[in-house]
Amino acid sequence: MADTSLPAGRSARPLLSGRGGEHLLVALLALYVLALGLWPLLRLFAEAFGANDAGEPLGLIRDGLAARATGRALGNTVYAAAGSVVVSAVLGVALALAMGMLRLRGRVAMTFLILAPLLIPSQIMALAWIELMGSSSPILGPLGLAPGPGQTNPMYSAGGIIALMGIEHMPLVFLAVRAALAALPEDLVEAARIAGAGRGRILVRVVLPLVAPAAASGAILAFAAAVGNFGVPALLGIPGRFPMLTTLIYQRLNGFGPAVIGQVAVLALLLVALAGAALLLRAVLVRRAVPVDRGGRALQPLELGRWQLPVEAGLWLALMVMAVLPMLALLGTALVPALGVPLTPETLTFDNFTQTLWSNATIRRAFANSAGLSLAAAVISATVALGLGYMAAQRRHGLARRLLWLTDAPFVVPGTVLALAYILVFLPPLPGLGVSIYGTSTILLLAYLARFLPLVLGPATVAMAGTEPALDEAARIVGAGLLARIGRITAPMAAPSLVAGAVLVFLTAFNELTLSALLWSSGVETVGVMVFSLQYEGNSTGAAALSAASVGLVLLLALTLDRLAGRLPPGTLPWRS
């Protein structure tokens, strides 16, 4: 046990001792959560209900809803999100059933590939599929399957957006259904088997009805995620002339600047309404779901016998198409001197990497900015999560437990909405300072802190909830102050979860685009923004090289997390669960 005794002869009271110290800490945490997360969002929604230029009450909403562009973008958003949910549900349920019910070799590797879309940013996924399906595809071209020169890339369409968002959000359905399968007792399946039911009948009559609520819950989450997706609609929808709400907001702000903040606030309100309705429906489904008795032995994987090799081969083929081939196409594009040049030993070159990563000062600055901002966001978020998790899970402070719920707000709303809220709040000079942080790295850091705190707070709180409270109480009785107890008892026990969560924050923030696309400025470029910019400048090989380097970093950090798997609480790494 950590030594929490006070040195002999010390008479001064420990820093933040007693209940007063706890209340002060919670007050500071509340100020942090409310100022960075809740206040900007409330300010944005209030703006949307304001008067228009003619001074008419609620004029902004009426004008926005009546605009033809709004109706088209709203219809496209609902259509694409609903279509992508079908793809996500079919793939997610099928893969979860395979991983959860069958005895498969290489299960961890398969699961990692299934969850890869959660680790790889949407703009990089979109770019990878553009390179895979284009006329210069280094994968399909040599096979004679690529579109001919001059033909439109099939990804630049509503169908391409639906398919890619379906694959990107499929892990949400997969994780929900896999968790439901893990909760099913073997007794139910065994009873059906004794009654004479075959494997197919057991699947249809027993398993699927019991996991259907989880599948619906995951599908609704996939819908909410698709509504707020920016990277895929930006890279596929803008050139494909398929506007969605997120891209319409981006184009309006990019074209007219903060002067149209009131108009785009209405579009943001529509996004929140769609995502909020989906999440409300999910909450109702979860509340009404009939609980399954988890007693007895867990569901045992089925032996495949002579079907082992065909089933595993089919799964590997599907995962290769969804997760591996697009990344290989991205890498292949980065290794040729120009689009259209076949990748051969003679044409292979690393010039795109050297010119993009080393010779381009703007991209070097973007890497430095992203690394610095992501590291700062990870460290600060882990520190806040330590304090808030301690007060909520260990001390069970009422306000701290309510703050846990409030921290989810900036994470569940679409990133475009949060970025608009930050523009609205931080564009004017800060009170008392007379300076604006709009267009600086500070506004990016604050937005990252608000959005990504739940990534580390969730696992950290779970870890602290499993810590024996008697240790903290004993240290308090012998005179240890609040900060001493947190630093010397809680922090070491929660360290693996805090580190894992901090790495997830770093990974997510490093390649982030949705917030950065609206908040960056010259000199404050980020990696996600540069990938987007290079592609639209026509420098596809440079964008591919930068994306390949980013994916390599993601894989390296994921491997680092995997090496820590033995020290992390169960379920922290989803591909190891």
Tab-separated table of C-alpha atoms in Angstrom, residues 63-378:
chain	number	residue	atom	x	y	z
A	63	ASP	CA	-35.527	31.510	-43.294
A	64	GLY	CA	-33.174	28.583	-42.821
A	65	LEU	CA	-35.875	25.941	-43.014
A	66	ALA	CA	-37.440	27.593	-46.051
A	67	ALA	CA	-34.169	27.661	-48.000
A	68	ARG	CA	-33.994	25.171	-50.865
A	69	ALA	CA	-30.362	24.312	-50.097
A	70	THR	CA	-31.312	23.406	-46.517
A	71	GLY	CA	-34.085	21.079	-47.656
A	72	ARG	CA	-31.829	19.341	-50.140
A	73	ALA	CA	-28.982	18.904	-47.641
A	74	LEU	CA	-31.387	17.685	-44.939
A	75	GLY	CA	-32.960	15.139	-47.293
A	76	ASN	CA	-29.560	13.915	-48.451
A	77	THR	CA	-28.344	13.632	-44.853
A	78	VAL	CA	-31.308	11.520	-43.757
A	79	TYR	CA	-31.145	9.389	-46.917
A	80	ALA	CA	-27.406	8.715	-46.660
A	81	ALA	CA	-27.504	8.117	-42.904
A	82	ALA	CA	-30.444	5.708	-43.183
A	83	GLY	CA	-28.830	3.852	-46.075
A	84	SER	CA	-25.531	3.558	-44.260
A	85	VAL	CA	-27.326	2.121	-41.220
A	86	VAL	CA	-28.537	-0.791	-43.347
A	87	VAL	CA	-24.938	-1.513	-44.374
A	88	SER	CA	-23.686	-1.118	-40.799
A	89	ALA	CA	-26.411	-3.363	-39.379
A	90	VAL	CA	-25.927	-6.182	-41.895
A	91	LEU	CA	-22.136	-6.195	-41.574
A	92	GLY	CA	-22.057	-5.571	-37.827
A	93	VAL	CA	-24.556	-8.281	-36.922
A	94	ALA	CA	-23.018	-10.856	-39.261
A	95	LEU	CA	-19.473	-10.252	-38.024
A	96	ALA	CA	-20.545	-10.173	-34.360
A	97	LEU	CA	-22.326	-13.514	-34.756
A	98	ALA	CA	-19.225	-14.988	-36.385
A	99	MET	CA	-16.842	-13.652	-33.716
A	100	GLY	CA	-19.173	-14.411	-30.816
A	101	MET	CA	-20.565	-17.823	-31.750
A	102	LEU	CA	-17.872	-19.570	-33.771
A	103	ARG	CA	-14.529	-21.011	-32.717
A	104	LEU	CA	-12.145	-19.167	-35.018
A	105	ARG	CA	-8.379	-19.007	-35.281
A	106	GLY	CA	-6.866	-15.522	-35.323
A	107	ARG	CA	-9.873	-14.035	-33.536
A	108	VAL	CA	-7.914	-11.086	-32.067
A	109	ALA	CA	-6.475	-10.090	-35.461
A	110	MET	CA	-9.880	-10.400	-37.102
A	111	THR	CA	-11.496	-8.279	-34.412
A	112	PHE	CA	-8.792	-5.629	-34.772
A	113	LEU	CA	-9.513	-5.367	-38.514
A	114	ILE	CA	-13.248	-5.157	-37.824
A	115	LEU	CA	-12.629	-2.269	-35.424
A	116	ALA	CA	-10.038	-0.562	-37.641
A	117	PRO	CA	-12.600	2.012	-38.909
A	118	LEU	CA	-12.817	3.325	-35.334
A	119	LEU	CA	-9.064	3.991	-35.301
A	120	ILE	CA	-8.581	5.386	-38.806
A	121	PRO	CA	-9.990	8.903	-39.416
A	122	SER	CA	-12.893	9.163	-41.819
A	123	GLN	CA	-11.070	11.457	-44.249
A	124	ILE	CA	-8.228	8.954	-44.564
A	125	MET	CA	-10.691	6.105	-45.068
A	126	ALA	CA	-12.424	8.130	-47.758
A	127	LEU	CA	-9.124	8.915	-49.478
A	128	ALA	CA	-8.101	5.239	-49.335
A	129	TRP	CA	-11.340	4.154	-51.016
A	130	ILE	CA	-10.977	6.906	-53.621
A	131	GLU	CA	-7.565	5.512	-54.531
A	132	LEU	CA	-8.814	1.907	-54.485
A	133	MET	CA	-11.819	2.539	-56.753
A	134	GLY	CA	-10.348	5.184	-59.067
A	135	SER	CA	-9.081	4.772	-62.612
A	136	SER	CA	-5.476	4.894	-61.347
A	137	SER	CA	-6.042	2.241	-58.671
A	138	PRO	CA	-2.803	0.387	-57.925
A	139	ILE	CA	-4.901	-2.625	-56.851
A	140	LEU	CA	-7.739	-2.818	-59.393
A	141	GLY	CA	-5.772	-1.350	-62.305
A	142	PRO	CA	-3.429	-4.327	-62.860
A	143	LEU	CA	-6.474	-6.638	-62.600
A	144	GLY	CA	-8.352	-4.730	-65.296
A	145	LEU	CA	-11.161	-3.870	-62.865
A	146	ALA	CA	-10.567	-0.118	-62.464
A	147	PRO	CA	-12.811	2.456	-64.204
A	148	GLY	CA	-11.518	3.599	-67.557
A	149	PRO	CA	-9.724	6.933	-68.019
A	150	GLY	CA	-12.180	9.805	-67.819
A	151	GLN	CA	-14.843	7.759	-66.054
A	152	THR	CA	-16.168	9.066	-62.753
A	153	ASN	CA	-14.949	7.375	-59.623
A	154	PRO	CA	-17.961	5.392	-58.311
A	155	MET	CA	-17.198	6.611	-54.777
A	156	TYR	CA	-18.217	10.147	-55.791
A	157	SER	CA	-21.903	9.375	-55.400
A	158	ALA	CA	-24.644	8.833	-52.862
A	159	GLY	CA	-23.984	5.093	-53.109
A	160	GLY	CA	-20.297	5.584	-52.361
A	161	ILE	CA	-21.086	7.736	-49.331
A	162	ILE	CA	-23.622	5.218	-48.036
A	163	ALA	CA	-21.280	2.256	-48.492
A	164	LEU	CA	-18.292	3.934	-46.866
A	165	MET	CA	-20.199	5.420	-43.917
A	166	GLY	CA	-21.791	2.001	-43.457
A	167	ILE	CA	-18.365	0.384	-43.183
A	168	GLU	CA	-17.007	3.181	-40.995
A	169	HIS	CA	-19.828	2.937	-38.433
A	170	MET	CA	-20.251	-0.839	-38.612
A	171	PRO	CA	-18.099	-1.345	-35.446
A	172	LEU	CA	-20.786	0.405	-33.388
A	173	VAL	CA	-23.268	-2.333	-34.286
A	174	PHE	CA	-20.612	-5.021	-33.957
A	175	LEU	CA	-19.661	-3.994	-30.412
A	176	ALA	CA	-23.284	-3.792	-29.265
A	177	VAL	CA	-24.222	-7.218	-30.640
A	178	ARG	CA	-21.006	-8.837	-29.401
A	179	ALA	CA	-21.708	-7.573	-25.882
A	180	ALA	CA	-25.236	-8.995	-26.056
A	181	LEU	CA	-23.895	-12.374	-27.204
A	182	ALA	CA	-21.414	-12.417	-24.328
A	183	ALA	CA	-24.346	-12.009	-21.926
A	184	LEU	CA	-26.334	-14.949	-23.357
A	185	PRO	CA	-26.257	-18.056	-21.163
A	186	GLU	CA	-25.389	-21.370	-22.743
A	187	ASP	CA	-28.487	-22.870	-21.059
A	188	LEU	CA	-30.833	-21.239	-23.576
A	189	VAL	CA	-29.005	-22.680	-26.560
A	190	GLU	CA	-28.614	-26.048	-24.882
A	191	ALA	CA	-32.353	-26.227	-24.122
A	192	ALA	CA	-33.187	-25.514	-27.749
A	193	ARG	CA	-30.678	-28.130	-28.876
A	194	ILE	CA	-32.209	-30.751	-26.558
A	195	ALA	CA	-35.639	-29.892	-27.999
A	196	GLY	CA	-34.329	-30.898	-31.415
A	197	ALA	CA	-33.605	-27.502	-32.944
A	198	GLY	CA	-30.770	-27.337	-35.448
A	199	ARG	CA	-28.115	-24.608	-35.605
A	200	GLY	CA	-30.091	-22.527	-38.085
A	201	ARG	CA	-33.280	-22.693	-36.053
A	202	ILE	CA	-31.415	-21.843	-32.843
A	203	LEU	CA	-29.905	-18.801	-34.557
A	204	VAL	CA	-33.235	-17.554	-35.928
A	205	ARG	CA	-35.544	-18.450	-33.028
A	206	VAL	CA	-33.278	-18.016	-29.986
A	207	VAL	CA	-30.174	-15.934	-30.626
A	208	LEU	CA	-31.377	-13.247	-33.049
A	209	PRO	CA	-34.470	-12.239	-31.036
A	210	LEU	CA	-32.329	-11.849	-27.910
A	211	VAL	CA	-29.658	-9.723	-29.590
A	212	ALA	CA	-32.132	-7.693	-31.682
A	213	PRO	CA	-32.416	-4.864	-29.085
A	214	ALA	CA	-28.617	-4.553	-28.988
A	215	ALA	CA	-28.470	-4.543	-32.785
A	216	ALA	CA	-31.122	-1.815	-32.913
A	217	SER	CA	-29.237	0.198	-30.285
A	218	GLY	CA	-25.997	-0.055	-32.260
A	219	ALA	CA	-27.774	0.828	-35.499
A	220	ILE	CA	-29.223	3.967	-33.930
A	221	LEU	CA	-25.747	4.979	-32.754
A	222	ALA	CA	-24.523	4.389	-36.307
A	223	PHE	CA	-27.277	6.682	-37.604
A	224	ALA	CA	-26.306	9.435	-35.164
A	225	ALA	CA	-22.648	9.067	-36.158
A	226	ALA	CA	-23.522	9.179	-39.862
A	227	VAL	CA	-25.580	12.351	-39.419
A	228	GLY	CA	-22.546	14.135	-37.960
A	229	ASN	CA	-19.930	12.638	-40.282
A	230	PHE	CA	-17.863	15.249	-42.109
A	231	GLY	CA	-14.812	13.526	-43.589
A	232	VAL	CA	-16.681	11.140	-45.902
A	233	PRO	CA	-19.258	13.680	-47.208
A	234	ALA	CA	-16.502	16.273	-47.664
A	235	LEU	CA	-14.203	14.068	-49.760
A	236	LEU	CA	-16.928	12.178	-51.623
A	237	GLY	CA	-20.024	14.374	-51.494
A	238	ILE	CA	-18.571	17.760	-52.492
A	239	PRO	CA	-16.990	16.505	-55.758
A	240	GLY	CA	-19.999	14.212	-56.265
A	241	ARG	CA	-22.442	17.163	-55.891
A	242	PHE	CA	-24.236	15.459	-53.014
A	243	PRO	CA	-24.486	18.124	-50.280
A	244	MET	CA	-25.186	17.120	-46.693
A	245	LEU	CA	-25.727	19.287	-43.638
A	246	THR	CA	-22.130	19.027	-42.388
A	247	THR	CA	-20.656	19.987	-45.764
A	248	LEU	CA	-23.209	22.763	-46.279
A	249	ILE	CA	-22.124	24.287	-42.956
A	250	TYR	CA	-18.481	24.027	-44.002
A	251	GLN	CA	-19.094	25.567	-47.422
A	252	ARG	CA	-21.172	28.424	-45.996
A	253	LEU	CA	-18.540	29.326	-43.404
A	254	ASN	CA	-15.690	28.822	-45.857
A	255	GLY	CA	-17.387	31.118	-48.361
A	256	PHE	CA	-18.866	33.835	-46.172
A	257	GLY	CA	-17.003	33.575	-42.869
A	258	PRO	CA	-18.389	34.250	-39.383
A	259	ALA	CA	-20.923	36.719	-40.819
A	260	VAL	CA	-23.295	33.805	-41.494
A	261	ILE	CA	-22.909	32.219	-38.063
A	262	GLY	CA	-26.598	32.729	-37.318
A	263	GLN	CA	-27.658	30.992	-40.522
A	264	VAL	CA	-25.379	27.996	-40.016
A	265	ALA	CA	-26.507	27.793	-36.384
A	266	VAL	CA	-29.901	26.756	-37.772
A	267	LEU	CA	-28.218	24.000	-39.787
A	268	ALA	CA	-26.387	22.924	-36.641
A	269	LEU	CA	-29.707	22.799	-34.806
A	270	LEU	CA	-31.030	20.412	-37.474
A	271	LEU	CA	-27.999	18.176	-36.992
A	272	VAL	CA	-28.514	18.109	-33.239
A	273	ALA	CA	-32.227	17.409	-33.696
A	274	LEU	CA	-31.499	14.395	-35.912
A	275	ALA	CA	-28.767	13.006	-33.668
A	276	GLY	CA	-30.733	13.811	-30.499
A	277	ALA	CA	-33.873	12.065	-31.773
A	278	ALA	CA	-31.805	8.991	-32.595
A	279	LEU	CA	-30.160	8.920	-29.169
A	280	LEU	CA	-33.519	9.459	-27.445
A	281	LEU	CA	-34.959	6.511	-29.356
A	282	ARG	CA	-31.980	4.431	-28.294
A	283	ALA	CA	-32.524	5.372	-24.653
A	284	VAL	CA	-36.158	4.271	-24.901
A	285	LEU	CA	-35.150	0.947	-26.466
A	286	VAL	CA	-32.533	0.305	-23.805
A	287	ARG	CA	-34.989	1.081	-21.017
A	288	ARG	CA	-37.689	-1.190	-22.450
A	289	ALA	CA	-35.369	-4.059	-23.304
A	290	VAL	CA	-36.147	-7.255	-21.433
A	291	PRO	CA	-33.080	-8.252	-19.368
A	292	VAL	CA	-31.597	-11.688	-19.976
A	293	ASP	CA	-30.712	-13.870	-17.011
A	294	ARG	CA	-26.905	-13.958	-17.079
A	295	GLY	CA	-26.639	-16.856	-14.690
A	296	GLY	CA	-25.001	-20.076	-15.768
A	297	ARG	CA	-22.216	-20.781	-18.196
A	298	ALA	CA	-21.446	-18.271	-20.945
A	299	LEU	CA	-22.285	-19.100	-24.548
A	300	GLN	CA	-19.703	-21.542	-25.892
A	301	PRO	CA	-18.248	-21.153	-29.409
A	302	LEU	CA	-19.449	-23.660	-31.981
A	303	GLU	CA	-17.034	-26.060	-33.647
A	304	LEU	CA	-17.154	-25.725	-37.429
A	305	GLY	CA	-15.645	-29.067	-38.361
A	306	ARG	CA	-15.135	-29.341	-42.108
A	307	TRP	CA	-16.467	-25.806	-42.576
A	308	GLN	CA	-13.628	-24.303	-40.506
A	309	LEU	CA	-11.356	-23.415	-43.415
A	310	PRO	CA	-14.063	-22.080	-45.793
A	311	VAL	CA	-15.635	-19.893	-43.103
A	312	GLU	CA	-12.301	-18.478	-41.949
A	313	ALA	CA	-11.243	-17.871	-45.556
A	314	GLY	CA	-14.505	-16.031	-46.240
A	315	LEU	CA	-14.082	-13.849	-43.167
A	316	TRP	CA	-10.485	-13.001	-44.005
A	317	LEU	CA	-11.487	-12.144	-47.577
A	318	ALA	CA	-14.253	-9.826	-46.392
A	319	LEU	CA	-11.958	-8.107	-43.893
A	320	MET	CA	-9.226	-7.737	-46.491
A	321	VAL	CA	-11.666	-5.954	-48.821
A	322	MET	CA	-13.050	-3.685	-46.099
A	323	ALA	CA	-9.909	-2.831	-44.135
A	324	VAL	CA	-6.700	-3.907	-45.879
A	325	LEU	CA	-7.077	-3.329	-49.634
A	326	PRO	CA	-8.007	0.372	-49.289
A	327	MET	CA	-4.928	0.970	-47.121
A	328	LEU	CA	-2.747	-0.891	-49.624
A	329	ALA	CA	-4.181	1.262	-52.415
A	330	LEU	CA	-3.388	4.344	-50.353
A	331	LEU	CA	0.184	3.173	-49.835
A	332	GLY	CA	0.519	2.225	-53.502
A	333	THR	CA	-0.570	5.704	-54.568
A	334	ALA	CA	1.992	7.231	-52.215
A	335	LEU	CA	4.778	5.155	-53.792
A	336	VAL	CA	4.332	6.231	-57.435
A	337	PRO	CA	5.621	9.511	-58.886
A	338	ALA	CA	2.210	10.542	-60.257
A	339	LEU	CA	-1.337	9.300	-60.615
A	340	GLY	CA	-1.758	6.876	-63.491
A	341	VAL	CA	1.789	5.527	-63.254
A	342	PRO	CA	1.687	1.778	-62.554
A	343	LEU	CA	3.486	0.657	-59.399
A	344	THR	CA	6.494	-1.428	-60.462
A	345	PRO	CA	9.998	-1.890	-59.041
A	346	GLU	CA	11.163	0.725	-61.561
A	347	THR	CA	8.526	3.339	-60.696
A	348	LEU	CA	8.533	2.823	-56.935
A	349	THR	CA	9.673	5.989	-55.200
A	350	PHE	CA	9.689	7.506	-51.744
A	351	ASP	CA	9.806	11.052	-53.107
A	352	ASN	CA	6.218	11.757	-52.058
A	353	PHE	CA	7.098	10.950	-48.461
A	354	THR	CA	10.261	13.055	-48.458
A	355	GLN	CA	8.662	15.990	-50.268
A	356	THR	CA	5.487	15.892	-48.187
A	357	LEU	CA	6.849	15.062	-44.762
A	358	TRP	CA	10.299	16.688	-44.845
A	359	SER	CA	10.483	19.312	-47.594
A	360	ASN	CA	7.093	20.968	-47.045
A	361	ALA	CA	7.365	23.479	-44.196
A	362	THR	CA	3.588	23.790	-43.859
A	363	ILE	CA	3.144	20.048	-43.363
A	364	ARG	CA	6.041	19.903	-40.906
A	365	ARG	CA	4.307	22.653	-38.969
A	366	ALA	CA	1.015	20.736	-39.194
A	367	PHE	CA	2.686	17.646	-37.721
A	368	ALA	CA	4.162	19.735	-34.924
A	369	ASN	CA	0.826	21.443	-34.273
A	370	SER	CA	-1.107	18.160	-34.235
A	371	ALA	CA	1.471	16.447	-32.036
A	372	GLY	CA	1.590	19.330	-29.553
A	373	LEU	CA	-2.169	19.850	-29.410
A	374	SER	CA	-2.895	16.114	-29.160
A	375	LEU	CA	-0.314	15.587	-26.434
A	376	ALA	CA	-1.600	18.555	-24.454
A	377	ALA	CA	-5.200	17.362	-24.874
A	378	ALA	CA	-4.241	13.847	-23.757
